[in-house]
Amino acid sequence: MKISKKWLERYMDLGQRSMDEIATTVTNAGFEVEDIVPLSQGTNLVIGEVLTCKDHPDSDHLHITTVNTGDQVRPIVCGAPNVAAGQKVIVALPGAKLPGGEIKSGKIRGEVSDGMICSLAELGVDKHTLSEAQLSGIEVLDQDAPVGHTDPLGYLGYDDTVLDIGLTPNRADCQAAWNMASETAAILNIPCQLPEVAGAADIASDVPTQLKIVSETEKCPHFYGKVVNSVTIKPSPKWMQELLRASGMNSINNVVDISNIVMLETGQPMHFYDKNALPHQEITVKDNLDTDYTTLDGETYHLQSGDVVITSNGQPIGIGGVMGGNDSKVEDNTQGIIIECASFDHVSIRNTARRLNLNTESSIRYQKGIEPLAAKKAIDRAVDLLIQYADAKDFEQTVEFGCDHYEEKTITCTVEQINHRLGTDFAKEEIVDVFARLNLEPTVEGTTITVKVPSTRLDLEGMADLSEEVIRMIGYDRLPSTLPVMEMTEGKLNPQQRQRRFIQTFLCENGLQDAITYTLVSSTKKENAIFSTGDALELPTPLSEERRYLRTSILPSLLESAAYNHSRGNKGVNMFEISELTSTQGVIEHLAIVLTGAMNETRWLKTSTPADFYTLKGLVETILERSGISENRLFFKPNQKDTTHFHPGRSAEVYIGKDLIGLMGEIHPLYANEVGLKHAVMAELDLDQILETKKSKIRFTPVSKYPAVYRDLAFVVEKDLPASKIVEVIKRSGKLGKESIVKNVDVFDVYQGEHVGEHEKSIALTMTFQSDVQTLDDKTITTIFNSIIDAIVNQCKATLRSA
């Protein structure tokens, strides 16, 4: 937001305050002044008249001039191509300090030069606001410029300083000069008098109108239109030109300048159309056009469906909220105008402006937000200025489409609430004074204060906002210095964090690498999700096709990382990753494991732990068992859920009780080839479910002091019978009274071949018998051993092969 000292002085008396002082005070109240920019700089300047001008005898571009500066005639050597006798010019006298340095008397190629004839650029005027002629030569003043006048910058209106204020998102209302001025006056605690124009558009509207305005889109809910049948096009008054210049805008003519001044004052963009360019007296707002259109800047843009477009008789006359059209602009021969003042959807305007690369003053204001009553204020102010400076008359009645939907709001607070929130002891009078300065119209009953929220202050929603207003206006230096209350807490992990930390530590101790892979994946990885958490979410504006979706499975990314390492010679890669997965069903944490090489290897002993199904199964069992999930709650079932990514005969579903918590097994050969691996075993588990499962207490018992006895068994059973079924029967049958004396059962051989049937297999097991309370004799062990054999034969339909 740019606002100049002259603009502020139109509404308030700044007294002797400097702009530096004002900038500091405004910044302390929450509006950061990012820069203080003088429109021009220069001392010891005077208006002079060029009396004579001739070419320098020793130069092809310099001129020797004599200049009357009021008190004397000075010889000055000038290099500007446009200098000529009879001109009124700006002269920097010896000793003058300009942005480029200090001016001194001297000789230039043998000729005396007692000063410098200046261009505006040499006086620090922003080059972007100057024409090509002004940039290439000296500034030539009007013939009525007073020779000897010692403030030429003031004569031209460049004696101003601009505050460049960075607005926070909640204070978009201060894009309007009226609101920023009112805020500044409140901060400085001085009176502010804004123009009284309410109802001006209605007072000047006696003639019925034929104008019809319609909006065919929800993106334009509110719209004013007004016909002014007679205006006079002429130059704008000096004050208007100066304020536009200070805001970085050029003066066009009085009517166009009025539309810009009103936008800057009220924050509400508006547009004036040449009345003769709209013979149908009809304006319709649409958002379904697909056409090319030439705007005021002379450029042609392609409009597409979704862009808000102002039309008349079905043809575009302006891009809503962005820029008007070249075919209906106000020109020197304009005799009447039609005023359009509308409210537009800020998202739509932002999208159109960004796509067309048209960040105009209008589009910027619409994007940041405009107060609901700004359109009415703007049309009233426009009529007021048109009457004063454009001889406007023959107004027709104002036409309105829709409504502003504004409802006045009040907020109630107490002195105690304000002070409690701020930690202060402000008196009621101080708080009420702040609200009055901010035009909140406070009313007081006891210690209760009720304020009316102006339409400009949509950021005020409750007591917390009022307390912020109080402290920023009174000053943050009034806050007492207090130490924060910091309760001492014990720094430790919660139970789930401890379990997660254990899993990471355990896997790392067993030689696995803790990996971190990308959360965003391609459509291919999305389709290959393994044990997916749900439907994937797609980014609205992805950076690339490889990063379009939020993943719902870790394994595709982990397998890609393993393949990347293999392709670069790093063969024995074993990894795991713990990551949150986001889908339409919510956020769920998974654990994924990929093994592609031996877990450990001792070459001189020729021993290694292979990366196979059973190694992975052992890791999963150990993790769950040491997390407090006993082996009798853990089940592995043949994999029927996913045989596309897993080998059908070498994979399993993992259950805790009846709940499926994951899939594990060997990768399917076809999928392995697709991802670039020859072999891998992998698992993906629902870590949230594991962590949330009720854990059994881990009980520690002393080592039995009684001897152990070992017995072997071998049975022929059906090929599909799992070994775990036999182990379960053994443990259930191996009891002496209430004590289970079968401490351990290990399967040491599984045989299929010529010595057993085609649909059979032989399973050999070792059992460990041991009691915690007595020494077991042979008779007792034999009795229990025989009962185990009978149970296996009967319950597993097994045939004893050896014992």
Short mmCIF file of N, CA and C in Angstrom, two decimals, residues 200-202 204-211 224-233 254-255 258 270-278 281 283 330 333-340 378-399:
data_model
loop_
_atom_site.label_atom_id
_atom_site.label_comp_id
_atom_site.label_asym_id
_atom_site.label_seq_id
_atom_site.Cartn_x
_atom_site.Cartn_y
_atom_site.Cartn_z
N ALA A 200 -24.56 10.58 -2.51
CA ALA A 200 -24.37 11.51 -3.63
C ALA A 200 -24.94 10.95 -4.92
N ALA A 201 -24.79 9.66 -5.13
CA ALA A 201 -25.29 9.05 -6.38
C ALA A 201 -26.81 9.06 -6.43
N ASP A 202 -27.46 8.97 -5.27
CA ASP A 202 -28.93 8.95 -5.25
C ASP A 202 -29.51 10.36 -5.41
N ALA A 204 -28.31 12.78 -7.11
CA ALA A 204 -28.18 13.25 -8.49
C ALA A 204 -28.91 12.36 -9.48
N SER A 205 -29.89 11.61 -9.04
CA SER A 205 -30.55 10.64 -9.92
C SER A 205 -32.04 10.89 -10.00
N ASP A 206 -32.44 11.88 -10.75
CA ASP A 206 -33.87 12.18 -10.90
C ASP A 206 -34.46 11.56 -12.15
N VAL A 207 -33.65 11.27 -13.14
CA VAL A 207 -34.15 10.82 -14.44
C VAL A 207 -34.24 9.29 -14.46
N PRO A 208 -35.39 8.72 -14.85
CA PRO A 208 -35.47 7.26 -15.00
C PRO A 208 -34.44 6.76 -16.00
N THR A 209 -34.02 5.55 -15.82
CA THR A 209 -32.96 5.00 -16.68
C THR A 209 -33.45 3.83 -17.50
N GLN A 210 -32.84 3.64 -18.66
CA GLN A 210 -33.09 2.48 -19.51
C GLN A 210 -32.02 1.41 -19.33
N LEU A 211 -31.01 1.73 -18.51
CA LEU A 211 -29.90 0.80 -18.33
C LEU A 211 -30.36 -0.46 -17.61
N TYR A 224 -23.42 -2.45 -9.41
CA TYR A 224 -24.07 -1.15 -9.61
C TYR A 224 -23.81 -0.67 -11.04
N GLY A 225 -24.79 0.02 -11.60
CA GLY A 225 -24.62 0.66 -12.90
C GLY A 225 -25.29 2.03 -12.88
N LYS A 226 -24.71 3.00 -13.59
CA LYS A 226 -25.28 4.35 -13.60
C LYS A 226 -24.89 5.05 -14.89
N VAL A 227 -25.87 5.73 -15.48
CA VAL A 227 -25.64 6.48 -16.71
C VAL A 227 -25.47 7.96 -16.37
N VAL A 228 -24.39 8.55 -16.90
CA VAL A 228 -24.15 10.00 -16.80
C VAL A 228 -24.15 10.53 -18.24
N ASN A 229 -25.17 11.27 -18.59
CA ASN A 229 -25.36 11.65 -20.00
C ASN A 229 -24.44 12.77 -20.46
N SER A 230 -23.87 13.54 -19.55
CA SER A 230 -23.05 14.67 -19.98
C SER A 230 -21.83 14.83 -19.08
N VAL A 231 -20.64 14.76 -19.68
CA VAL A 231 -19.40 15.05 -18.99
C VAL A 231 -18.51 15.87 -19.91
N THR A 232 -17.56 16.58 -19.33
CA THR A 232 -16.60 17.36 -20.11
C THR A 232 -15.21 16.79 -19.88
N ILE A 233 -14.57 16.37 -20.96
CA ILE A 233 -13.23 15.81 -20.86
C ILE A 233 -12.21 16.94 -20.87
N ASN A 254 -9.52 13.98 -16.87
CA ASN A 254 -10.24 14.13 -15.61
C ASN A 254 -11.17 12.96 -15.31
N VAL A 255 -11.87 12.43 -16.33
CA VAL A 255 -12.85 11.36 -16.08
C VAL A 255 -12.15 10.05 -15.73
N ILE A 258 -10.60 10.27 -12.35
CA ILE A 258 -11.58 10.15 -11.25
C ILE A 258 -11.83 8.68 -10.91
N MET A 270 -13.52 0.38 -10.19
CA MET A 270 -14.71 0.66 -10.97
C MET A 270 -14.26 1.01 -12.39
N HIS A 271 -15.23 1.03 -13.30
CA HIS A 271 -14.87 1.31 -14.69
C HIS A 271 -15.89 2.24 -15.31
N PHE A 272 -15.38 3.19 -16.11
CA PHE A 272 -16.24 4.10 -16.86
C PHE A 272 -16.19 3.70 -18.34
N TYR A 273 -17.38 3.50 -18.93
CA TYR A 273 -17.47 3.18 -20.35
C TYR A 273 -18.00 4.41 -21.11
N ASP A 274 -17.51 4.60 -22.30
CA ASP A 274 -18.07 5.62 -23.19
C ASP A 274 -19.51 5.22 -23.50
N LYS A 275 -20.43 6.11 -23.19
CA LYS A 275 -21.85 5.80 -23.35
C LYS A 275 -22.19 5.44 -24.80
N ASN A 276 -21.58 6.12 -25.75
CA ASN A 276 -21.88 5.86 -27.15
C ASN A 276 -21.35 4.50 -27.62
N ALA A 277 -20.40 3.93 -26.87
CA ALA A 277 -19.86 2.61 -27.24
C ALA A 277 -20.78 1.49 -26.79
N LEU A 278 -21.79 1.80 -25.96
CA LEU A 278 -22.74 0.80 -25.48
C LEU A 278 -24.15 1.24 -25.86
N GLN A 281 -27.49 -0.06 -24.01
CA GLN A 281 -27.82 0.28 -22.61
C GLN A 281 -28.06 -0.98 -21.77
N ILE A 283 -25.75 -4.20 -19.66
CA ILE A 283 -24.48 -4.80 -19.25
C ILE A 283 -24.79 -6.12 -18.56
N VAL A 330 -12.95 5.62 -22.39
CA VAL A 330 -13.25 7.06 -22.40
C VAL A 330 -12.15 7.78 -23.18
N ASN A 333 -13.26 12.70 -27.05
CA ASN A 333 -14.55 13.09 -27.62
C ASN A 333 -15.74 12.48 -26.87
N THR A 334 -15.47 11.85 -25.73
CA THR A 334 -16.55 11.24 -24.95
C THR A 334 -17.47 12.33 -24.39
N GLN A 335 -18.77 12.12 -24.54
CA GLN A 335 -19.76 13.09 -24.05
C GLN A 335 -20.56 12.57 -22.86
N GLY A 336 -20.70 11.27 -22.76
CA GLY A 336 -21.42 10.65 -21.65
C GLY A 336 -20.77 9.34 -21.27
N ILE A 337 -21.00 8.89 -20.06
CA ILE A 337 -20.37 7.66 -19.60
C ILE A 337 -21.39 6.76 -18.90
N ILE A 338 -21.04 5.47 -18.81
CA ILE A 338 -21.79 4.52 -17.99
C ILE A 338 -20.83 4.00 -16.93
N ILE A 339 -21.23 4.11 -15.68
CA ILE A 339 -20.39 3.68 -14.57
C ILE A 339 -20.73 2.23 -14.23
N GLU A 340 -19.70 1.42 -14.11
CA GLU A 340 -19.87 0.03 -13.66
C GLU A 340 -19.05 -0.16 -12.38
N ALA A 378 -17.94 3.93 -3.42
CA ALA A 378 -17.22 4.29 -4.65
C ALA A 378 -18.13 5.02 -5.62
N ILE A 379 -19.34 4.53 -5.81
CA ILE A 379 -20.21 5.18 -6.80
C ILE A 379 -20.66 6.56 -6.29
N ASP A 380 -20.86 6.70 -4.99
CA ASP A 380 -21.18 8.03 -4.43
C ASP A 380 -20.01 8.99 -4.63
N ARG A 381 -18.78 8.52 -4.34
CA ARG A 381 -17.62 9.38 -4.48
C ARG A 381 -17.39 9.73 -5.95
N ALA A 382 -17.60 8.79 -6.85
CA ALA A 382 -17.40 9.06 -8.28
C ALA A 382 -18.35 10.15 -8.77
N VAL A 383 -19.63 10.06 -8.37
CA VAL A 383 -20.59 11.09 -8.77
C VAL A 383 -20.19 12.45 -8.21
N ASP A 384 -19.76 12.47 -6.96
CA ASP A 384 -19.33 13.72 -6.33
C ASP A 384 -18.19 14.37 -7.09
N LEU A 385 -17.17 13.58 -7.47
CA LEU A 385 -16.03 14.14 -8.18
C LEU A 385 -16.37 14.50 -9.62
N LEU A 386 -17.25 13.72 -10.26
CA LEU A 386 -17.64 14.04 -11.64
C LEU A 386 -18.37 15.38 -11.71
N ILE A 387 -19.19 15.65 -10.71
CA ILE A 387 -19.90 16.94 -10.67
C ILE A 387 -18.91 18.08 -10.49
N GLN A 388 -17.92 17.87 -9.60
CA GLN A 388 -16.96 18.94 -9.30
C GLN A 388 -15.97 19.20 -10.43
N TYR A 389 -15.47 18.12 -11.06
CA TYR A 389 -14.32 18.29 -11.95
C TYR A 389 -14.58 17.87 -13.40
N ALA A 390 -15.78 17.35 -13.70
CA ALA A 390 -16.07 16.98 -15.08
C ALA A 390 -17.38 17.59 -15.57
N ASP A 391 -17.90 18.56 -14.83
CA ASP A 391 -19.14 19.24 -15.21
C ASP A 391 -20.26 18.23 -15.49
N ALA A 392 -20.28 17.16 -14.75
CA ALA A 392 -21.25 16.08 -15.01
C ALA A 392 -22.67 16.53 -14.69
N LYS A 393 -23.61 16.12 -15.53
CA LYS A 393 -25.03 16.41 -15.31
C LYS A 393 -25.86 15.39 -16.06
N ASP A 394 -27.17 15.53 -15.95
CA ASP A 394 -28.11 14.58 -16.58
C ASP A 394 -27.84 13.16 -16.10
N PHE A 395 -27.79 13.00 -14.78
CA PHE A 395 -27.61 11.66 -14.20
C PHE A 395 -28.92 10.88 -14.29
N GLU A 396 -28.81 9.59 -14.57
CA GLU A 396 -29.97 8.72 -14.50
C GLU A 396 -29.92 7.93 -13.19
N GLN A 397 -31.05 7.33 -12.85
CA GLN A 397 -31.15 6.60 -11.59
C GLN A 397 -30.14 5.45 -11.55
N THR A 398 -29.62 5.19 -10.35
CA THR A 398 -28.66 4.11 -10.16
C THR A 398 -29.39 2.76 -10.24
N VAL A 399 -28.78 1.82 -10.96
CA VAL A 399 -29.33 0.47 -11.09
C VAL A 399 -28.47 -0.47 -10.25
#
